[in-house]
PDB file of C-alpha atoms in Angstrom:
ATOM      1  CA  ASP A 271     107.572  60.849  46.003  1.00 54.00           C
ATOM      2  CA  ASN A 272     107.043  57.941  48.334  1.00 68.00           C
ATOM      3  CA  LYS A 273     110.436  57.720  50.245  1.00 71.00           C
ATOM      4  CA  LYS A 274     109.242  55.354  52.833  1.00 86.00           C
ATOM      5  CA  LEU A 275     110.388  57.531  55.715  1.00 89.00           C
ATOM      6  CA  GLU A 276     110.500  56.524  59.437  1.00 91.00           C
ATOM      7  CA  ILE A 277     109.125  58.167  62.336  1.00 92.00           C
ATOM      8  CA  GLY A 278     111.969  59.423  64.570  1.00 93.00           C
ATOM      9  CA  LYS A 279     111.670  61.092  67.993  1.00 96.00           C
ATOM     10  CA  VAL A 280     108.058  62.324  68.718  1.00 96.00           C
ATOM     11  CA  THR A 281     107.594  65.326  71.170  1.00 96.00           C
ATOM     12  CA  GLU A 282     104.558  67.195  72.149  1.00 96.00           C
ATOM     13  CA  LYS A 283     103.943  70.888  72.772  1.00 95.00           C
ATOM     14  CA  TYR A 284     101.135  73.189  73.505  1.00 92.00           C
ATOM     15  CA  SER A 285      99.995  75.273  70.504  1.00 91.00           C
ATOM     16  CA  ASN A 286      97.220  77.844  70.092  1.00 85.00           C
ATOM     17  CA  LEU A 287      97.557  77.446  66.375  1.00 90.00           C
ATOM     18  CA  TYR A 288      97.087  73.633  65.937  1.00 93.00           C
ATOM     19  CA  ASN A 289      94.518  71.359  67.397  1.00 92.00           C
ATOM     20  CA  TYR A 290      95.346  68.373  69.560  1.00 94.00           C
ATOM     21  CA  GLY A 291      97.237  65.697  67.596  1.00 96.00           C
ATOM     22  CA  GLN A 292      98.183  67.885  64.696  1.00 96.00           C
ATOM     23  CA  ILE A 293     101.722  68.066  63.472  1.00 95.00           C
ATOM     24  CA  VAL A 294     103.316  71.417  64.488  1.00 96.00           C
ATOM     25  CA  SER A 295     106.650  70.731  62.826  1.00 95.00           C
ATOM     26  CA  THR A 296     109.023  68.175  61.515  1.00 95.00           C
ATOM     27  CA  ASN A 297     112.788  67.580  61.490  1.00 95.00           C
ATOM     28  CA  PRO A 298     114.101  67.811  58.849  1.00 94.00           C
ATOM     29  CA  LYS A 299     111.570  70.528  57.862  1.00 93.00           C
ATOM     30  CA  GLN A 300     108.852  69.831  55.340  1.00 89.00           C
ATOM     31  CA  GLY A 301     109.982  70.187  51.689  1.00 86.00           C
ATOM     32  CA  SER A 302     113.606  68.956  52.498  1.00 89.00           C
ATOM     33  CA  ASN A 303     115.432  66.770  50.287  1.00 89.00           C
ATOM     34  CA  VAL A 304     115.758  63.380  52.125  1.00 88.00           C
ATOM     35  CA  ARG A 305     116.926  59.813  51.440  1.00 89.00           C
ATOM     36  CA  GLN A 306     114.806  56.672  51.664  1.00 88.00           C
ATOM     37  CA  LYS A 307     114.155  55.576  55.219  1.00 88.00           C
ATOM     38  CA  THR A 308     115.300  58.782  56.806  1.00 90.00           C
ATOM     39  CA  SER A 309     114.096  59.304  60.332  1.00 93.00           C
ATOM     40  CA  VAL A 310     111.808  62.304  60.756  1.00 93.00           C
ATOM     41  CA  GLY A 311     111.206  63.759  64.164  1.00 95.00           C
ATOM     42  CA  LEU A 312     107.762  65.107  64.749  1.00 96.00           C
ATOM     43  CA  VAL A 313     106.517  67.788  67.141  1.00 97.00           C
ATOM     44  CA  ILE A 314     102.703  67.014  67.773  1.00 97.00           C
ATOM     45  CA  SER A 315     100.255  69.585  69.221  1.00 97.00           C
ATOM     46  CA  LYS A 316      98.685  69.121  72.734  1.00 94.00           C
ATOM     47  CA  GLY A 317      96.293  71.813  72.032  1.00 91.00           C
ATOM     48  CA  PRO A 318      96.193  75.265  73.539  1.00 91.00           C
ATOM     49  CA  ASP A 319      97.889  75.602  76.842  1.00 90.00           C
ATOM     50  CA  LYS A 320      95.018  75.374  79.711  1.00 93.00           C
ATOM     51  CA  LYS A 321      95.702  76.951  82.976  1.00 94.00           C
ATOM     52  CA  PRO A 322      93.543  77.137  86.105  1.00 97.00           C
ATOM     53  CA  PHE A 323      91.490  80.088  85.945  1.00 98.00           C
ATOM     54  CA  GLY A 324      92.084  81.296  89.398  1.00 98.00           C
ATOM     55  CA  ASP A 325      90.210  82.781  92.442  1.00 99.00           C
ATOM     56  CA  TYR A 326      89.558  86.504  92.171  1.00 98.00           C
ATOM     57  CA  ARG A 327      86.927  86.816  94.927  1.00 98.00           C
ATOM     58  CA  GLY A 328      87.748  89.684  97.294  1.00 96.00           C
ATOM     59  CA  GLN A 329      89.854  91.654  94.712  1.00 98.00           C
ATOM     60  CA  ASN A 330      89.045  94.813  93.127  1.00 98.00           C
ATOM     61  CA  TYR A 331      86.945  94.471  90.009  1.00 99.00           C
ATOM     62  CA  ASP A 332      88.657  97.058  87.809  1.00 98.00           C
ATOM     63  CA  ASP A 333      92.027  95.628  88.594  1.00 98.00           C
ATOM     64  CA  VAL A 334      91.099  92.046  87.867  1.00 99.00           C
ATOM     65  CA  LYS A 335      89.216  93.168  84.684  1.00 99.00           C
ATOM     66  CA  GLU A 336      92.232  95.082  83.220  1.00 98.00           C
ATOM     67  CA  ARG A 337      94.627  91.980  84.167  1.00 98.00           C
ATOM     68  CA  LEU A 338      92.424  89.552  82.587  1.00 98.00           C
ATOM     69  CA  GLU A 339      91.384  91.472  79.324  1.00 98.00           C
ATOM     70  CA  ASN A 340      95.169  91.913  78.668  1.00 97.00           C
ATOM     71  CA  GLN A 341      95.129  88.042  78.560  1.00 95.00           C
ATOM     72  CA  GLY A 342      92.245  87.976  75.985  1.00 95.00           C
ATOM     73  CA  VAL A 343      89.482  87.188  78.584  1.00 98.00           C
ATOM     74  CA  HIS A 344      86.050  88.590  78.096  1.00 98.00           C
ATOM     75  CA  VAL A 345      85.007  89.969  81.459  1.00 99.00           C
ATOM     76  CA  TYR A 346      81.236  90.953  82.478  1.00 98.00           C
ATOM     77  CA  LYS A 347      79.971  92.023  85.708  1.00 98.00           C
ATOM     78  CA  LYS A 348      76.751  91.850  87.623  1.00 98.00           C
ATOM     79  CA  LEU A 349      76.201  94.177  90.717  1.00 96.00           C
ATOM     80  CA  LYS A 350      74.970  93.254  94.010  1.00 95.00           C
ATOM     81  CA  TYR A 351      74.608  94.892  97.505  1.00 91.00           C
ATOM     82  CA  THR A 352      76.602  93.070 100.281  1.00 91.00           C
ATOM     83  CA  ASP A 353      77.106  93.929 103.865  1.00 84.00           C
ATOM     84  CA  ASP A 354      80.208  91.813 104.211  1.00 87.00           C
ATOM     85  CA  VAL A 355      82.098  92.627 101.028  1.00 89.00           C
ATOM     86  CA  ALA A 356      83.705  96.058 100.235  1.00 90.00           C
ATOM     87  CA  LYS A 357      82.178  97.998  97.421  1.00 92.00           C
ATOM     88  CA  ASP A 358      83.842  97.315  94.062  1.00 97.00           C
ATOM     89  CA  SER A 359      85.303  94.067  95.208  1.00 98.00           C
ATOM     90  CA  ILE A 360      84.307  90.601  93.543  1.00 98.00           C
ATOM     91  CA  THR A 361      81.811  88.627  95.582  1.00 98.00           C
ATOM     92  CA  SER A 362      81.623  85.488  93.185  1.00 98.00           C
ATOM     93  CA  GLN A 363      82.709  84.295  89.783  1.00 99.00           C
ATOM     94  CA  SER A 364      80.989  82.164  86.978  1.00 98.00           C
ATOM     95  CA  LEU A 365      84.012  79.974  86.675  1.00 98.00           C
ATOM     96  CA  LYS A 366      85.482  77.833  89.253  1.00 98.00           C
ATOM     97  CA  PRO A 367      89.012  78.845  90.269  1.00 98.00           C
ATOM     98  CA  SER A 368      90.285  75.283  89.213  1.00 98.00           C
ATOM     99  CA  ALA A 369      88.758  75.422  85.970  1.00 97.00           C
ATOM    100  CA  ALA A 370      91.178  74.607  83.114  1.00 95.00           C
ATOM    101  CA  VAL A 371      90.984  77.190  80.480  1.00 96.00           C
ATOM    102  CA  VAL A 372      92.579  78.894  77.558  1.00 93.00           C
ATOM    103  CA  MET A 373      92.530  82.457  78.786  1.00 93.00           C
ATOM    104  CA  SER A 374      92.340  83.979  75.178  1.00 90.00           C
ATOM    105  CA  GLN A 375      89.094  81.875  74.767  1.00 92.00           C
ATOM    106  CA  THR A 376      87.463  82.391  78.010  1.00 97.00           C
ATOM    107  CA  THR A 377      84.443  84.455  79.257  1.00 98.00           C
ATOM    108  CA  VAL A 378      83.764  85.135  82.886  1.00 98.00           C
ATOM    109  CA  THR A 379      80.997  87.020  84.601  1.00 99.00           C
ATOM    110  CA  PHE A 380      81.960  88.457  88.161  1.00 99.00           C
ATOM    111  CA  THR A 381      79.373  89.454  90.853  1.00 98.00           C
ATOM    112  CA  VAL A 382      80.640  92.803  92.221  1.00 98.00           C
ATOM    113  CA  SER A 383      79.661  94.438  95.482  1.00 96.00           C
ATOM    114  CA  LYS A 384      77.634  97.607  95.417  1.00 92.00           C
ATOM    115  CA  GLY A 385      78.569  98.131  98.894  1.00 88.00           C
ATOM    116  CA  PRO A 386      76.465  97.425 102.041  1.00 89.00           C
ATOM    117  CA  VAL A 387      72.714  96.888 101.869  1.00 90.00           C
ATOM    118  CA  HIS A 388      72.277  98.768 105.242  1.00 90.00           C
ATOM    119  CA  PHE A 389      73.889 102.297 105.803  1.00 92.00           C
ATOM    120  CA  ARG A 390      73.688 105.255 108.292  1.00 94.00           C
ATOM    121  CA  LEU A 391      71.337 107.847 107.084  1.00 97.00           C
ATOM    122  CA  LYS A 392      72.823 111.384 106.827  1.00 97.00           C
ATOM    123  CA  MET A 393      71.410 114.528 108.319  1.00 97.00           C
ATOM    124  CA  PHE A 394      69.784 116.564 105.698  1.00 98.00           C
ATOM    125  CA  SER A 395      69.628 119.595 107.726  1.00 96.00           C
ATOM    126  CA  GLY A 396      71.468 122.281 105.884  1.00 95.00           C
ATOM    127  CA  MET A 397      71.026 120.670 102.512  1.00 97.00           C
ATOM    128  CA  ASN A 398      68.951 121.768  99.498  1.00 96.00           C
ATOM    129  CA  LYS A 399      66.550 119.647  97.575  1.00 97.00           C
ATOM    130  CA  SER A 400      68.985 119.057  94.836  1.00 97.00           C
ATOM    131  CA  GLN A 401      71.656 117.899  97.204  1.00 98.00           C
ATOM    132  CA  ILE A 402      69.299 115.575  98.960  1.00 98.00           C
ATOM    133  CA  GLU A 403      68.202 114.070  95.678  1.00 98.00           C
ATOM    134  CA  SER A 404      71.835 113.569  94.537  1.00 98.00           C
ATOM    135  CA  TYR A 405      72.575 111.742  98.000  1.00 97.00           C
ATOM    136  CA  ALA A 406      69.319 109.657  97.473  1.00 97.00           C
ATOM    137  CA  LYS A 407      70.475 108.501  93.954  1.00 96.00           C
ATOM    138  CA  GLN A 408      73.955 107.681  95.143  1.00 93.00           C
ATOM    139  CA  GLN A 409      72.701 105.669  98.339  1.00 92.00           C
ATOM    140  CA  ASN A 410      69.737 104.231  96.194  1.00 92.00           C
ATOM    141  CA  ILE A 411      66.983 105.524  98.602  1.00 96.00           C
ATOM    142  CA  ASN A 412      63.551 106.944  97.494  1.00 97.00           C
ATOM    143  CA  VAL A 413      63.119 110.362  98.788  1.00 98.00           C
ATOM    144  CA  VAL A 414      59.421 111.753  99.249  1.00 98.00           C
ATOM    145  CA  PHE A 415      59.384 115.521  99.705  1.00 98.00           C
ATOM    146  CA  GLN A 416      56.651 117.059 101.618  1.00 98.00           C
ATOM    147  CA  TYR A 417      56.019 120.755 102.274  1.00 97.00           C
ATOM    148  CA  GLU A 418      54.592 122.718 105.227  1.00 97.00           C
ATOM    149  CA  ALA A 419      54.316 126.241 106.292  1.00 96.00           C
ATOM    150  CA  SER A 420      56.986 127.206 109.014  1.00 93.00           C
ATOM    151  CA  ASP A 421      57.874 130.480 110.894  1.00 94.00           C
ATOM    152  CA  LYS A 422      61.250 128.990 112.034  1.00 94.00           C
ATOM    153  CA  PHE A 423      62.524 127.818 108.515  1.00 95.00           C
ATOM    154  CA  LYS A 424      63.211 129.669 105.128  1.00 95.00           C
ATOM    155  CA  SER A 425      61.477 128.274 102.129  1.00 95.00           C
ATOM    156  CA  GLY A 426      63.309 125.034 100.783  1.00 96.00           C
ATOM    157  CA  GLU A 427      64.913 124.384 104.098  1.00 96.00           C
ATOM    158  CA  VAL A 428      64.730 121.101 105.809  1.00 97.00           C
ATOM    159  CA  VAL A 429      62.227 121.072 108.653  1.00 97.00           C
ATOM    160  CA  ARG A 430      62.549 117.304 109.608  1.00 97.00           C
ATOM    161  CA  GLN A 431      63.162 113.923 108.004  1.00 98.00           C
ATOM    162  CA  GLY A 432      62.114 110.459 108.655  1.00 97.00           C
ATOM    163  CA  PRO A 433      63.766 108.169 109.512  1.00 98.00           C
ATOM    164  CA  ALA A 434      65.989 110.517 111.779  1.00 97.00           C
ATOM    165  CA  PRO A 435      69.624 111.301 111.044  1.00 97.00           C
ATOM    166  CA  ASN A 436      72.040 108.500 111.843  1.00 97.00           C
ATOM    167  CA  ALA A 437      69.304 105.843 111.652  1.00 97.00           C
ATOM    168  CA  ILE A 438      70.305 102.563 109.890  1.00 94.00           C
ATOM    169  CA  VAL A 439      68.448 102.126 106.604  1.00 95.00           C
ATOM    170  CA  GLU A 440      68.274  99.789 103.887  1.00 92.00           C
ATOM    171  CA  ARG A 441      68.797 100.773 100.240  1.00 90.00           C
ATOM    172  CA  GLY A 442      65.678 100.978  98.306  1.00 91.00           C
ATOM    173  CA  SER A 443      63.823 102.070 101.319  1.00 95.00           C
ATOM    174  CA  GLN A 444      61.848 105.408 101.472  1.00 97.00           C
ATOM    175  CA  VAL A 445      62.775 108.469 103.278  1.00 98.00           C
ATOM    176  CA  ILE A 446      60.430 111.290 103.941  1.00 98.00           C
ATOM    177  CA  VAL A 447      61.873 114.870 103.910  1.00 98.00           C
ATOM    178  CA  VAL A 448      59.742 117.860 104.981  1.00 98.00           C
ATOM    179  CA  LEU A 449      60.674 121.167 103.543  1.00 98.00           C
ATOM    180  CA  ALA A 450      59.487 124.576 104.399  1.00 97.00           C
ATOM    181  CA  LYS A 451      57.029 126.415 102.134  1.00 94.00           C
TER     182      LYS A 451
END
């Protein structure tokens, strides 16, 4: 039927279901019986509602990840040592804070602090080899064990270490630990 309808009031609204410019709804509704020259109101899609992504730098990664994933965002992370940002805090993000995005269609990568590059080395005296290895893994340092005979120390006890306890060292650096035979 060609009833020669007239376009009435046209309004726009955001829609995740309809692309920009598509008709979301009509008034009267589609399929209604109408007379010729009836005025039909149209609601036209403005497309999905875009919002500024936001600035998450300095915030805890796990908290932000949970919040954003609940909004449908795909979240990824890269780790980096930083001396000026707390461990597990976001140092940078792949999207500009002002980027207009549809959250449910967005992917972001955060760079997250692994903690400081430099740290104060622990005293290994009183620790056994496996405790030292565990500490080394946690702090990302390479420990080289050397052995020497000693009358003062029992087998497996720490004789000395280099650098000395409380020295400021960089992650990834080498530490020598001498154990008694």
